CSV table of C-alpha atoms and ligand atoms in Angstrom, one decimal:
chain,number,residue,atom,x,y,z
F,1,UNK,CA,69.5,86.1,1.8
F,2,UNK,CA,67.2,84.7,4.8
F,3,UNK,CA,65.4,81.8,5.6
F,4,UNK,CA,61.7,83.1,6.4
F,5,UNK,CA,59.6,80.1,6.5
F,6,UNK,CA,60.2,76.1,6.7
F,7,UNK,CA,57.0,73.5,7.1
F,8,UNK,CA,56.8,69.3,7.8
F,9,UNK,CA,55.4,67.4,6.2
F,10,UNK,CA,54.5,63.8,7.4
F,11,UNK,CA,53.6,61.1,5.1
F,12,UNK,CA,53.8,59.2,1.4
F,13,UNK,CA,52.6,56.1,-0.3
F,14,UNK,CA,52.8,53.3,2.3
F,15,UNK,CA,55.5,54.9,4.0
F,16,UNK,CA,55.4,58.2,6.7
F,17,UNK,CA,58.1,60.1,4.3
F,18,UNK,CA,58.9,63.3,6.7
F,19,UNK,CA,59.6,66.5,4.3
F,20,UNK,CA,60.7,69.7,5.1
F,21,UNK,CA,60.5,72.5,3.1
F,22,UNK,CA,62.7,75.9,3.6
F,23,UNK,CA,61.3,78.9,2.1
F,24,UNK,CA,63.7,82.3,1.6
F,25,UNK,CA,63.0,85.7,1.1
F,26,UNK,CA,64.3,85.2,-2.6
F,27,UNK,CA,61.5,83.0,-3.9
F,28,UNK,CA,64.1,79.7,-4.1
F,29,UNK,CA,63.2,76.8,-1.8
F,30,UNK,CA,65.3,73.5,-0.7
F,31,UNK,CA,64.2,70.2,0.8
F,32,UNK,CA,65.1,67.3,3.2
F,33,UNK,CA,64.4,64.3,4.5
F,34,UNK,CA,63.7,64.0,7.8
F,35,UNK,CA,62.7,60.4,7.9
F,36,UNK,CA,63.1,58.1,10.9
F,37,UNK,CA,61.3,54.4,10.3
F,38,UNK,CA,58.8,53.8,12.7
F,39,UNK,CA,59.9,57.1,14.9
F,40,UNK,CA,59.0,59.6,12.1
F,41,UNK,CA,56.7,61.9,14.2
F,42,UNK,CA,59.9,62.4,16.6
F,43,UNK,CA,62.0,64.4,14.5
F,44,UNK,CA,58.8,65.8,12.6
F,45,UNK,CA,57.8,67.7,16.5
F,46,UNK,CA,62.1,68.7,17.4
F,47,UNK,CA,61.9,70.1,13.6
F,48,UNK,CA,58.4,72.2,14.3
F,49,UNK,CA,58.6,73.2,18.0
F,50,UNK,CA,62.7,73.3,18.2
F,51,UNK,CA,65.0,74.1,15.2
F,52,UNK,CA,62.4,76.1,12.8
F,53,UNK,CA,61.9,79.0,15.1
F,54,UNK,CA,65.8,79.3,15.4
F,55,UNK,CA,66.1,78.6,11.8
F,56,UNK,CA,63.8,81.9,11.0
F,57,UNK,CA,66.4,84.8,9.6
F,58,UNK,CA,69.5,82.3,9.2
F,59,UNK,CA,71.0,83.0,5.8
F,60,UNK,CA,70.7,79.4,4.0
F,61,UNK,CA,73.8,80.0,2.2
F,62,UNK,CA,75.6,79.7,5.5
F,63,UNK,CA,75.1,75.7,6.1
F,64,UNK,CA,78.5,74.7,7.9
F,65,UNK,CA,77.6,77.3,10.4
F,66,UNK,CA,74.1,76.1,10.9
F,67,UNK,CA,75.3,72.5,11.0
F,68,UNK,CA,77.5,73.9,13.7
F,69,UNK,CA,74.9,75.9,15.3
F,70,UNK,CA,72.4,72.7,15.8
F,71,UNK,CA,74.8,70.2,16.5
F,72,UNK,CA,77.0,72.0,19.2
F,73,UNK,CA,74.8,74.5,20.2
F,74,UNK,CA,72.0,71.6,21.4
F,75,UNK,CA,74.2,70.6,24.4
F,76,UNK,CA,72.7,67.1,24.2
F,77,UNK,CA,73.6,66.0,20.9
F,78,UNK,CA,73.8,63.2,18.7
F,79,UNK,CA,71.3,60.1,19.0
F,80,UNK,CA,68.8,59.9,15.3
F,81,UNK,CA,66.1,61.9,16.4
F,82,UNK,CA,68.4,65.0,16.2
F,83,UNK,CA,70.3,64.1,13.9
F,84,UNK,CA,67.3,63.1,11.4
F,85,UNK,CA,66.6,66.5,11.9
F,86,UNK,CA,69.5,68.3,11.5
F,87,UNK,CA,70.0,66.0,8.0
F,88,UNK,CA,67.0,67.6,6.6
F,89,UNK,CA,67.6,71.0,7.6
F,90,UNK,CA,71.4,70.5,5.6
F,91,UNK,CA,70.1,68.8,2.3
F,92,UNK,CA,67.8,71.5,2.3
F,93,UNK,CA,70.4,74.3,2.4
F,94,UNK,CA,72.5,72.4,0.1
F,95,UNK,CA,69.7,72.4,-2.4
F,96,UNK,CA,68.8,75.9,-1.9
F,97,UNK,CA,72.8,76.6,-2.6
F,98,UNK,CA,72.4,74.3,-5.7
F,99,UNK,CA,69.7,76.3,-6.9
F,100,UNK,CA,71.0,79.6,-6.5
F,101,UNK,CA,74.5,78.7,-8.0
F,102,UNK,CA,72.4,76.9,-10.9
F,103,UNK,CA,74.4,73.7,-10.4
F,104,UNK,CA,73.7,70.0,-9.4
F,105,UNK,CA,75.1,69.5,-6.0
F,106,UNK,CA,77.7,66.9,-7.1
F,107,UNK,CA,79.1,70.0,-9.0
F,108,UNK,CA,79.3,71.8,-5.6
F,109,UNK,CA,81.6,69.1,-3.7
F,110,UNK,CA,83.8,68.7,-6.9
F,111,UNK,CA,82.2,67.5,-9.8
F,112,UNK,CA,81.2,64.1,-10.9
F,113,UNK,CA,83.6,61.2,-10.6
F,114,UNK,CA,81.6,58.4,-12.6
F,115,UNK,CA,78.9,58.5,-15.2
F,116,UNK,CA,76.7,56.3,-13.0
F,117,UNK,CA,76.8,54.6,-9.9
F,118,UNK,CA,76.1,50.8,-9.0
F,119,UNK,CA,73.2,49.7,-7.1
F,120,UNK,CA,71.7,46.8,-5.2
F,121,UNK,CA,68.5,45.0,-5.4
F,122,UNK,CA,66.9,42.9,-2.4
F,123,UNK,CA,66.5,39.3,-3.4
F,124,UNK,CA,64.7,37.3,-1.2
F,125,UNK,CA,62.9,34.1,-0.6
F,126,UNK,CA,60.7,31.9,1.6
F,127,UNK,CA,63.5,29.4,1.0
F,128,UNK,CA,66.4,28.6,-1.6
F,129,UNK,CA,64.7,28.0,-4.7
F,130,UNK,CA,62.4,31.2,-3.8
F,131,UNK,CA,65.3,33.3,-3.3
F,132,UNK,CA,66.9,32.0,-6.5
F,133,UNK,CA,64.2,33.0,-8.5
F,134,UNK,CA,63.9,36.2,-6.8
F,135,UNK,CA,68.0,36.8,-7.9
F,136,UNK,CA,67.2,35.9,-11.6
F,137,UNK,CA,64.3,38.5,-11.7
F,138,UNK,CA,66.9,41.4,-10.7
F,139,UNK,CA,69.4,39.7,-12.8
F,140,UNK,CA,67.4,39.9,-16.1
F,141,UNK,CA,66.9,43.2,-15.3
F,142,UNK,CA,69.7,44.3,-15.6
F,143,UNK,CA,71.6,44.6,-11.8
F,144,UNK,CA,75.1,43.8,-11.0
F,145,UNK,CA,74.7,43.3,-7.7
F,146,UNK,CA,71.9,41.8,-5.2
F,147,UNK,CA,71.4,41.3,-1.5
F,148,UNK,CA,70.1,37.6,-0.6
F,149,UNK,CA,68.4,36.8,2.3
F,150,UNK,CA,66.7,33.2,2.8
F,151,UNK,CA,64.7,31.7,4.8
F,152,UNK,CA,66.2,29.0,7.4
F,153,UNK,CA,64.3,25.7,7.4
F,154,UNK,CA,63.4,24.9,10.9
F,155,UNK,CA,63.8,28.8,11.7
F,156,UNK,CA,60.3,29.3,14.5
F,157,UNK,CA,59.6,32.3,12.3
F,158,UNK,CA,60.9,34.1,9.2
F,159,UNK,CA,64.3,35.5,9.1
F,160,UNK,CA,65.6,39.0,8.8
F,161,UNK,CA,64.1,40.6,5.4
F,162,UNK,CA,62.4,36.9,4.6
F,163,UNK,CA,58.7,36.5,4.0
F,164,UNK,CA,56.4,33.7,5.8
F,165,UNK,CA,55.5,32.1,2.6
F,166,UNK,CA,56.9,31.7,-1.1
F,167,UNK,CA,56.5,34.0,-3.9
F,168,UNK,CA,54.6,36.3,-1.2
F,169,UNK,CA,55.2,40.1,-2.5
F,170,UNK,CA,57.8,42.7,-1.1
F,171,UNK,CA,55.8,43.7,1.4
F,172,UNK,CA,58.5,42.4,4.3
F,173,UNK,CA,60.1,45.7,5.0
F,174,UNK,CA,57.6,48.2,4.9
F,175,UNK,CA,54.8,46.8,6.6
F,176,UNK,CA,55.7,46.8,10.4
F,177,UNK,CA,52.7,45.9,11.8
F,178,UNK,CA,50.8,48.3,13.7
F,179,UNK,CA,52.6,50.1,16.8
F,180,UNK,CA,52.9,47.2,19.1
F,181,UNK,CA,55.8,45.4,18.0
F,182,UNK,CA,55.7,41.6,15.9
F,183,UNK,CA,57.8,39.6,17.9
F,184,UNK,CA,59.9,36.9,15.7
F,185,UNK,CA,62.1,34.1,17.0
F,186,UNK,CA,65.8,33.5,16.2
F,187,UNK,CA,68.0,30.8,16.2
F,188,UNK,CA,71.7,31.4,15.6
F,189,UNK,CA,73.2,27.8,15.0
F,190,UNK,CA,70.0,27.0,12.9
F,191,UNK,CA,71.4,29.9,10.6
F,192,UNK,CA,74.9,29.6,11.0
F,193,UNK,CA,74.7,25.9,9.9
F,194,UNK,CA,72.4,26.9,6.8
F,195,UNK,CA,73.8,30.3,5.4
F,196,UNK,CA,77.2,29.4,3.9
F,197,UNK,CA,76.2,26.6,2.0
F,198,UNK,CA,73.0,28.4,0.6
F,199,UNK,CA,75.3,31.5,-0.2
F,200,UNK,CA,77.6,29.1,-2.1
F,201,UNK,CA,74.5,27.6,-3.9
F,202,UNK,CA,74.0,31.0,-5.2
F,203,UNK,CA,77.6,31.9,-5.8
F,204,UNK,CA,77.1,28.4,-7.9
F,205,UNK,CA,73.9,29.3,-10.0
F,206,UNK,CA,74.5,32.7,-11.0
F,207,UNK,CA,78.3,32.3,-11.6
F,208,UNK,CA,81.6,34.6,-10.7
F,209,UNK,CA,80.2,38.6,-12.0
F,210,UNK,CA,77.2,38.6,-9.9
F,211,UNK,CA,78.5,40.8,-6.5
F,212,UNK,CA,76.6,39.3,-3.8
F,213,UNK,CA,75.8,40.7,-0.7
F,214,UNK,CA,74.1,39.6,2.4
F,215,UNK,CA,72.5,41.4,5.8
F,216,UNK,CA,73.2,39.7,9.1
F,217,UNK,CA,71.3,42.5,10.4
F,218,UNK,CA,73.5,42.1,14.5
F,219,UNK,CA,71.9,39.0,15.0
F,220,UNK,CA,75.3,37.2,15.6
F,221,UNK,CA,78.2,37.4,18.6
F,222,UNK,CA,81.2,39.1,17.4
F,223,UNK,CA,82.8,35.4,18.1
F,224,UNK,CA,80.2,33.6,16.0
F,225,UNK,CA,80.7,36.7,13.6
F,226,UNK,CA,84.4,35.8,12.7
F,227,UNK,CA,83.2,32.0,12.3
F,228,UNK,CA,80.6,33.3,9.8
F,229,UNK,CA,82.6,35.4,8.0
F,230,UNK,CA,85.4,32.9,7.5
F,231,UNK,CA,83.0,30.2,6.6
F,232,UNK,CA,81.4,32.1,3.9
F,233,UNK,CA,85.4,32.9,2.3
F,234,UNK,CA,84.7,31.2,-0.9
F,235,UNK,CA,81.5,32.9,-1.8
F,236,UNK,CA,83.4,35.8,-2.8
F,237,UNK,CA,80.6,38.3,-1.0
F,238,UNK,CA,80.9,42.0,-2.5
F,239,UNK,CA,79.8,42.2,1.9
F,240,UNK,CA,79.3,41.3,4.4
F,241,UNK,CA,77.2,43.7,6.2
F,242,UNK,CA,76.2,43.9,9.7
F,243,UNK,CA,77.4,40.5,11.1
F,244,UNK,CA,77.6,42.1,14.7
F,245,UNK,CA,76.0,45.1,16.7
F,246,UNK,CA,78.8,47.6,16.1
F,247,UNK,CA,78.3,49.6,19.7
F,248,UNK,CA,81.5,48.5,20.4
F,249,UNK,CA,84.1,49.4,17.8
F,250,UNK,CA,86.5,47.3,18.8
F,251,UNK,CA,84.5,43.9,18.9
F,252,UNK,CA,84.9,44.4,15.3
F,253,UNK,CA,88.7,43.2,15.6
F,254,UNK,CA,88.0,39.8,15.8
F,255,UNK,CA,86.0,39.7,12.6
F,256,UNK,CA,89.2,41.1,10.8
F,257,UNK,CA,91.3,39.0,12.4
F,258,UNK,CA,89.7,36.0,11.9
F,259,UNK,CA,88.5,36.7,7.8
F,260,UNK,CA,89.2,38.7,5.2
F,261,UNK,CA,85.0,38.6,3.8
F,262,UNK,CA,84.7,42.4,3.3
F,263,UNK,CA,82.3,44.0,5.9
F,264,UNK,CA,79.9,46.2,5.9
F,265,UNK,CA,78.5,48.2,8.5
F,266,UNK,CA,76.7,51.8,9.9
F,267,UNK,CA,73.1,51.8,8.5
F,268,UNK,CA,72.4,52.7,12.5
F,269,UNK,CA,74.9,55.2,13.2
F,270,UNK,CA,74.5,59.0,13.2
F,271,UNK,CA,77.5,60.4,13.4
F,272,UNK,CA,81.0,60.1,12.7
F,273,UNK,CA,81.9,59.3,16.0
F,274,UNK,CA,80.1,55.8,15.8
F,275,UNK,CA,82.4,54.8,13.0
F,276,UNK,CA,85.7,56.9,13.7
F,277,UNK,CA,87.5,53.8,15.4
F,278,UNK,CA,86.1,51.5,12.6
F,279,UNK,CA,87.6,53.4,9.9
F,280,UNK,CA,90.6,54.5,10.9
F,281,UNK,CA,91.5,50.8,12.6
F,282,UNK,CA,90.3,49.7,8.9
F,283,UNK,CA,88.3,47.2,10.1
F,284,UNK,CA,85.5,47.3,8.2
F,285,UNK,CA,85.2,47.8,4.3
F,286,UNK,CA,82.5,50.0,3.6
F,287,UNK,CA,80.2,52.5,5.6
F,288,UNK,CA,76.7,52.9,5.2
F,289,UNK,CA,75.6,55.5,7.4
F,290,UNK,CA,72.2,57.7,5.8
F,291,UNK,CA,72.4,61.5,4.7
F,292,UNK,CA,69.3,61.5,7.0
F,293,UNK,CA,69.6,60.2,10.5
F,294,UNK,CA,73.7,60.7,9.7
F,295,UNK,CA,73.0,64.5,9.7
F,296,UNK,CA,72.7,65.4,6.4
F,297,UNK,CA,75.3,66.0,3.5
F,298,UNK,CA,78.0,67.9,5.6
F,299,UNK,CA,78.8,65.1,8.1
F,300,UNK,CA,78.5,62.5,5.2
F,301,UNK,CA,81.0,64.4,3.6
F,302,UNK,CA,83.3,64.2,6.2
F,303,UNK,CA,82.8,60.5,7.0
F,304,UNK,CA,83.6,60.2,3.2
F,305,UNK,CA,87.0,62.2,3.4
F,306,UNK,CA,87.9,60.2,6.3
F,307,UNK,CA,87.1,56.5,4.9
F,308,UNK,CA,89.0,57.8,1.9
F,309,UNK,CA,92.3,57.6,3.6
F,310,UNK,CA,91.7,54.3,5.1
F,311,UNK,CA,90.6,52.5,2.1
F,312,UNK,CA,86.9,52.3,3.3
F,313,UNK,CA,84.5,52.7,0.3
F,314,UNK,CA,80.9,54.5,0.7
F,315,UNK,CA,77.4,51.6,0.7
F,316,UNK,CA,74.7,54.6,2.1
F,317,UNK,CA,72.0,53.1,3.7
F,318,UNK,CA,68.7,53.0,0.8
F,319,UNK,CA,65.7,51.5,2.8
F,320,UNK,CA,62.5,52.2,1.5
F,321,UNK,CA,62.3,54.3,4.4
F,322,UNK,CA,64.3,56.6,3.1
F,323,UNK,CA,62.3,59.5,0.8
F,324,UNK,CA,63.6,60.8,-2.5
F,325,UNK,CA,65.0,63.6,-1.5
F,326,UNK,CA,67.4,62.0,1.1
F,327,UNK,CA,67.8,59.5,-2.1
F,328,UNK,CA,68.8,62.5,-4.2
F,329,UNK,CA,71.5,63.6,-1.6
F,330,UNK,CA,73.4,60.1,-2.0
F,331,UNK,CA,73.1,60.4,-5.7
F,332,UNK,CA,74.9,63.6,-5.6
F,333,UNK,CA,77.8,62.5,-3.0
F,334,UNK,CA,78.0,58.9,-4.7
F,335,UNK,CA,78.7,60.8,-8.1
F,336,UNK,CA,81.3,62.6,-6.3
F,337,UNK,CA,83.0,60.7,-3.9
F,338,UNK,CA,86.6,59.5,-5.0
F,339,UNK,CA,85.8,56.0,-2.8
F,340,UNK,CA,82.2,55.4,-3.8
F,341,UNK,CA,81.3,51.9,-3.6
F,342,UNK,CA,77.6,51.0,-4.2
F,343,UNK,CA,74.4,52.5,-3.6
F,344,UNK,CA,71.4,50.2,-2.1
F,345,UNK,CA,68.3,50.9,-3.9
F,346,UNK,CA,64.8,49.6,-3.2
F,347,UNK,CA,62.2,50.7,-6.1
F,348,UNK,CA,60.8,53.5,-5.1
F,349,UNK,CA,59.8,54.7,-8.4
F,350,UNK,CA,56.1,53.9,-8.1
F,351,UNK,CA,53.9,56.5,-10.0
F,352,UNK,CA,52.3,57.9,-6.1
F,353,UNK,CA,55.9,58.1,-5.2
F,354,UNK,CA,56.8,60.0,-8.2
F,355,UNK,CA,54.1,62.0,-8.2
F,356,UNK,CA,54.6,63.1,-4.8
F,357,UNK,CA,58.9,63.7,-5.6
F,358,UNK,CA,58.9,64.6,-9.1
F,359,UNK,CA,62.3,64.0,-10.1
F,360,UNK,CA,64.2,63.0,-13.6
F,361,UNK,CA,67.4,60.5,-11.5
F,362,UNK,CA,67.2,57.8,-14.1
F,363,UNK,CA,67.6,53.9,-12.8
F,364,UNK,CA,68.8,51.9,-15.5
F,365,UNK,CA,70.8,48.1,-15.5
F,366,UNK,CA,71.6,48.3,-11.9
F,367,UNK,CA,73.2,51.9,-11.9
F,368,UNK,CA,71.7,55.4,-11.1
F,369,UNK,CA,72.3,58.3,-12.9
F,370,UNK,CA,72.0,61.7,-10.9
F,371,UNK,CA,69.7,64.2,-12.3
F,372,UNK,CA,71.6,67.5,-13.7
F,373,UNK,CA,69.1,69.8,-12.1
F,374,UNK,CA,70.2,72.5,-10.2
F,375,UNK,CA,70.2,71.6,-6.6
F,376,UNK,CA,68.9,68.0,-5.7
F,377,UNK,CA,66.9,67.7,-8.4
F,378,UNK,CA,63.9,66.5,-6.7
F,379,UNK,CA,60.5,68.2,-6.7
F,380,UNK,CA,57.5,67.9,-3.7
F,381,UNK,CA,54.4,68.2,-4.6
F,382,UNK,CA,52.3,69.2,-1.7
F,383,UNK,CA,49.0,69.1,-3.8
F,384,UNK,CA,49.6,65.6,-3.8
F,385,UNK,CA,51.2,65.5,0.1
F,386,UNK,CA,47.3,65.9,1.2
F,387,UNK,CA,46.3,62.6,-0.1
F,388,UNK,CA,48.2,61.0,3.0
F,389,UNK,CA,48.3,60.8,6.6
F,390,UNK,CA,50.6,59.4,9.5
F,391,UNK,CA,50.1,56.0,10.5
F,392,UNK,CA,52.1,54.5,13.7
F,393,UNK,CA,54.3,51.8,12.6
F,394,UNK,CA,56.7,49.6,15.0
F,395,UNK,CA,60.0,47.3,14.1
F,396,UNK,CA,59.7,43.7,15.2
F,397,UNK,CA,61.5,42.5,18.0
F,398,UNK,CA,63.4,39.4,18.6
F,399,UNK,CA,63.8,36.8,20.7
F,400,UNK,CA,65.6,34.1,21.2
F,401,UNK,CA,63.7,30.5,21.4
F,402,UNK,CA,64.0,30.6,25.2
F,403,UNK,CA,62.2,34.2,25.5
F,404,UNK,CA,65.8,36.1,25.7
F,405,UNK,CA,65.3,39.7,23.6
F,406,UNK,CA,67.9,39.7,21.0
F,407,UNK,CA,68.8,42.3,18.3
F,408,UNK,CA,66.8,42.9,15.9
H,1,LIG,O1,64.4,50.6,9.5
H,1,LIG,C1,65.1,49.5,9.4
H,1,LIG,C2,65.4,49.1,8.0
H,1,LIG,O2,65.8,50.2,7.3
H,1,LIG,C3,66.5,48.1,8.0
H,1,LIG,O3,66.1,46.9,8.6
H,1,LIG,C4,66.9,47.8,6.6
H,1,LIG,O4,68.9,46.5,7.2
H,1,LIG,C5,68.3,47.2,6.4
H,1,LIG,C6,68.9,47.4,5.1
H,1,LIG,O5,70.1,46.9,5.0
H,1,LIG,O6,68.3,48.0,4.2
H,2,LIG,MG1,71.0,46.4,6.7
């Protein structure tokens, strides 16, 4: 069997979805996700003028091999451009092996582990009462578990994930503003003095079953990280994610030693070496790297394996940014995996979306349940591809209030 063709394509409803299609000499085709927010044509040009000529010929039944031959036969490796890349190129082969076995891909790594698999929702809110409204709307739908994020009165601009005004739609984390970057202003003790007692509010509201999570998204010290997490104890959070920028593994100590509010963290890393020390030092509680920008479903696999036998539990990364088909690839490893934790979901089921991924992974009360179709189980559509183009999108940037650039 050989791989004789493989094309990008870049673009989606409201988002720059990068798709790549492998075609072999046996009429059976597999796709990936090679989707990098607000970077996408980067590892759209290393898949087209880099890997696809060398990919010509491979057998696609081989896909530890070609892993191997990407990742240690670049020289320079690592860093998400690449590794985006080589993530599509391996849920592609591992769809092409689904299809030609006649089996879902959970099947292939060792069969399903759960019927379905919890997800969470993104509340959020100009302020309190906003956000509270936005957690009641996912919790009469059905979900078990929600992210909050709030605004912070007297914050110079809107927090991580919050928008400028109330009731105002979704719209916070897909539109990014044209290429030159919005710059927002952050101010930690404004935030650390508001948080815990809103979190607690909400604790209050919606009562003990409700698994709450919240994004720091880096914006604190590892120091001031420790004093959050302890301060927010009696919440109960189901995480804590990203109270600190995790560059350096052991910074992450402090938080542990300080708190025992479970933490979350790896929505930025892309490979298992950015999270090797965090894992096996357990200090963290769940890993969220992406099957895209994490290289695909062989490293997650590993990453899994290894947080297995330090009692980390999987949270994969599920930004709108993310397409259906790198969707599709969690589905199948959180069915699997023996230390699945949660899934983050962000609706992407809108009838362009679906139209363009034709799929049958059902989203019902807060869990998914993987399709049973061979492969992935996600379709393209390329009819429907030619309806969209690129266009250039850019991450804010922050700065503190007395012009220092902070993390977003
Ligand atoms: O591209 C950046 C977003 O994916 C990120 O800001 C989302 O933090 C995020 C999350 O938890 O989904
Ligand atoms: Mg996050």
């Amino acid at each position: 069997m050989k791989i004789t063709s493989a094309q990008v394509f870049v673009g989606g409803p409201g988002k720059n979805y990068v798709t790549l299609k492998i075609m072999t000499d046996q009429g059976v085709y597999g796709l990936g996700d090679a989707t990098l927010n607000n970077r996408e044509t980067l590892p759209a040009a290393y898949l087209q003028d880099y890997l696809i000529p060398a990919l010509i010929g491979m057998d696609p039944r081989r896909s530890e091999d070609i892993w191997q031959f990407f990742y240690r036969g670049a020289y320079f490796r690592r860093g998400p451009i690449a590794m985006a890349a080589y993530g599509a190129i391996d849920m592609a082969l591992w769809d092409i092996k689904g299809k030609i076995a006649g089996l879902p891909c959970y099947d292939l790594f060792g069969g399903k582990s759960r019927n379905g698999a919890m997800v969470y929702a993104h509340a959020t809110g100009a302020d309190l009462e906003d956000l509270m409204d936005s957690v009641q709307h996912f919790v009469d739908d059905g979900y078990k578990a929600v992210r909050v994020q709030c605004g912070i009165p007297g914050m110079p601009s809107a927090s991580y994930a919050v928008p400028e005004e109330k009731g105002s739609s979704t719209e916070y984390m897909t539109n990014f503003s044209g290429i030159r970057p919005k710059v927002e202003t952050w101010d930690t003790g404004k935030y650390m003095r508001y948080m815990p007692q809103a979190l607690a509010d909400i604790r209050e509201r919606f009562g003990p079953d409700l698994h709450i999570l919240h994004d720091v998204h880096h914006r604190l010290t590892p120091r001031e990280a420790a004093a959050f997490a302890k301060d927010v104890e009696p919440v109960d959070l189901y995480w804590l994610e990203d109270p600190t920028v995790a560059d350096d593994q052991d910074a992450l100590k402090l938080i542990r030693q300080h708190s025992t509010t479970p933490i979350a963290i790896g929505e930025v890393f892309n490979s298992i070496w950015d999270c090797n020390k965090l894992i096996e030092n357990e200090l963290i509680d769940f890993i969220r790297v992406a099957a895209t920008y994490g290289g695909g479903i062989t490293q997650l696999k590993r990453i899994i394996d290894l947080a297995g036998l330090h009692h980390v539990r999987t949270g994969f990364h599920g930004a709108p940014s993310h397409s259906p088909i790198s969707m599709a690839a969690q589905y199948h490893l959180n069915a699997w995996a023996p230390n699945f934790g949660i899934q983050e979901y962000l609706v992407l089921g809108t009838p362009e979306c679906d139209a363009l991924f034709p799929h049958d992974h059902l989203m019902e009360n807060g869990m998914v349940y993987v399709s049973d179709a061979p492969g992935l189980g996600v379709d393209f559509d390329e009819s429907e591809a030619t309806k969209y183009s690129y266009s250039a999108g850019s991450h804010p940037v922050v700065r503190l209030q007395d012009g220092t650039l902070w993390n977003y």
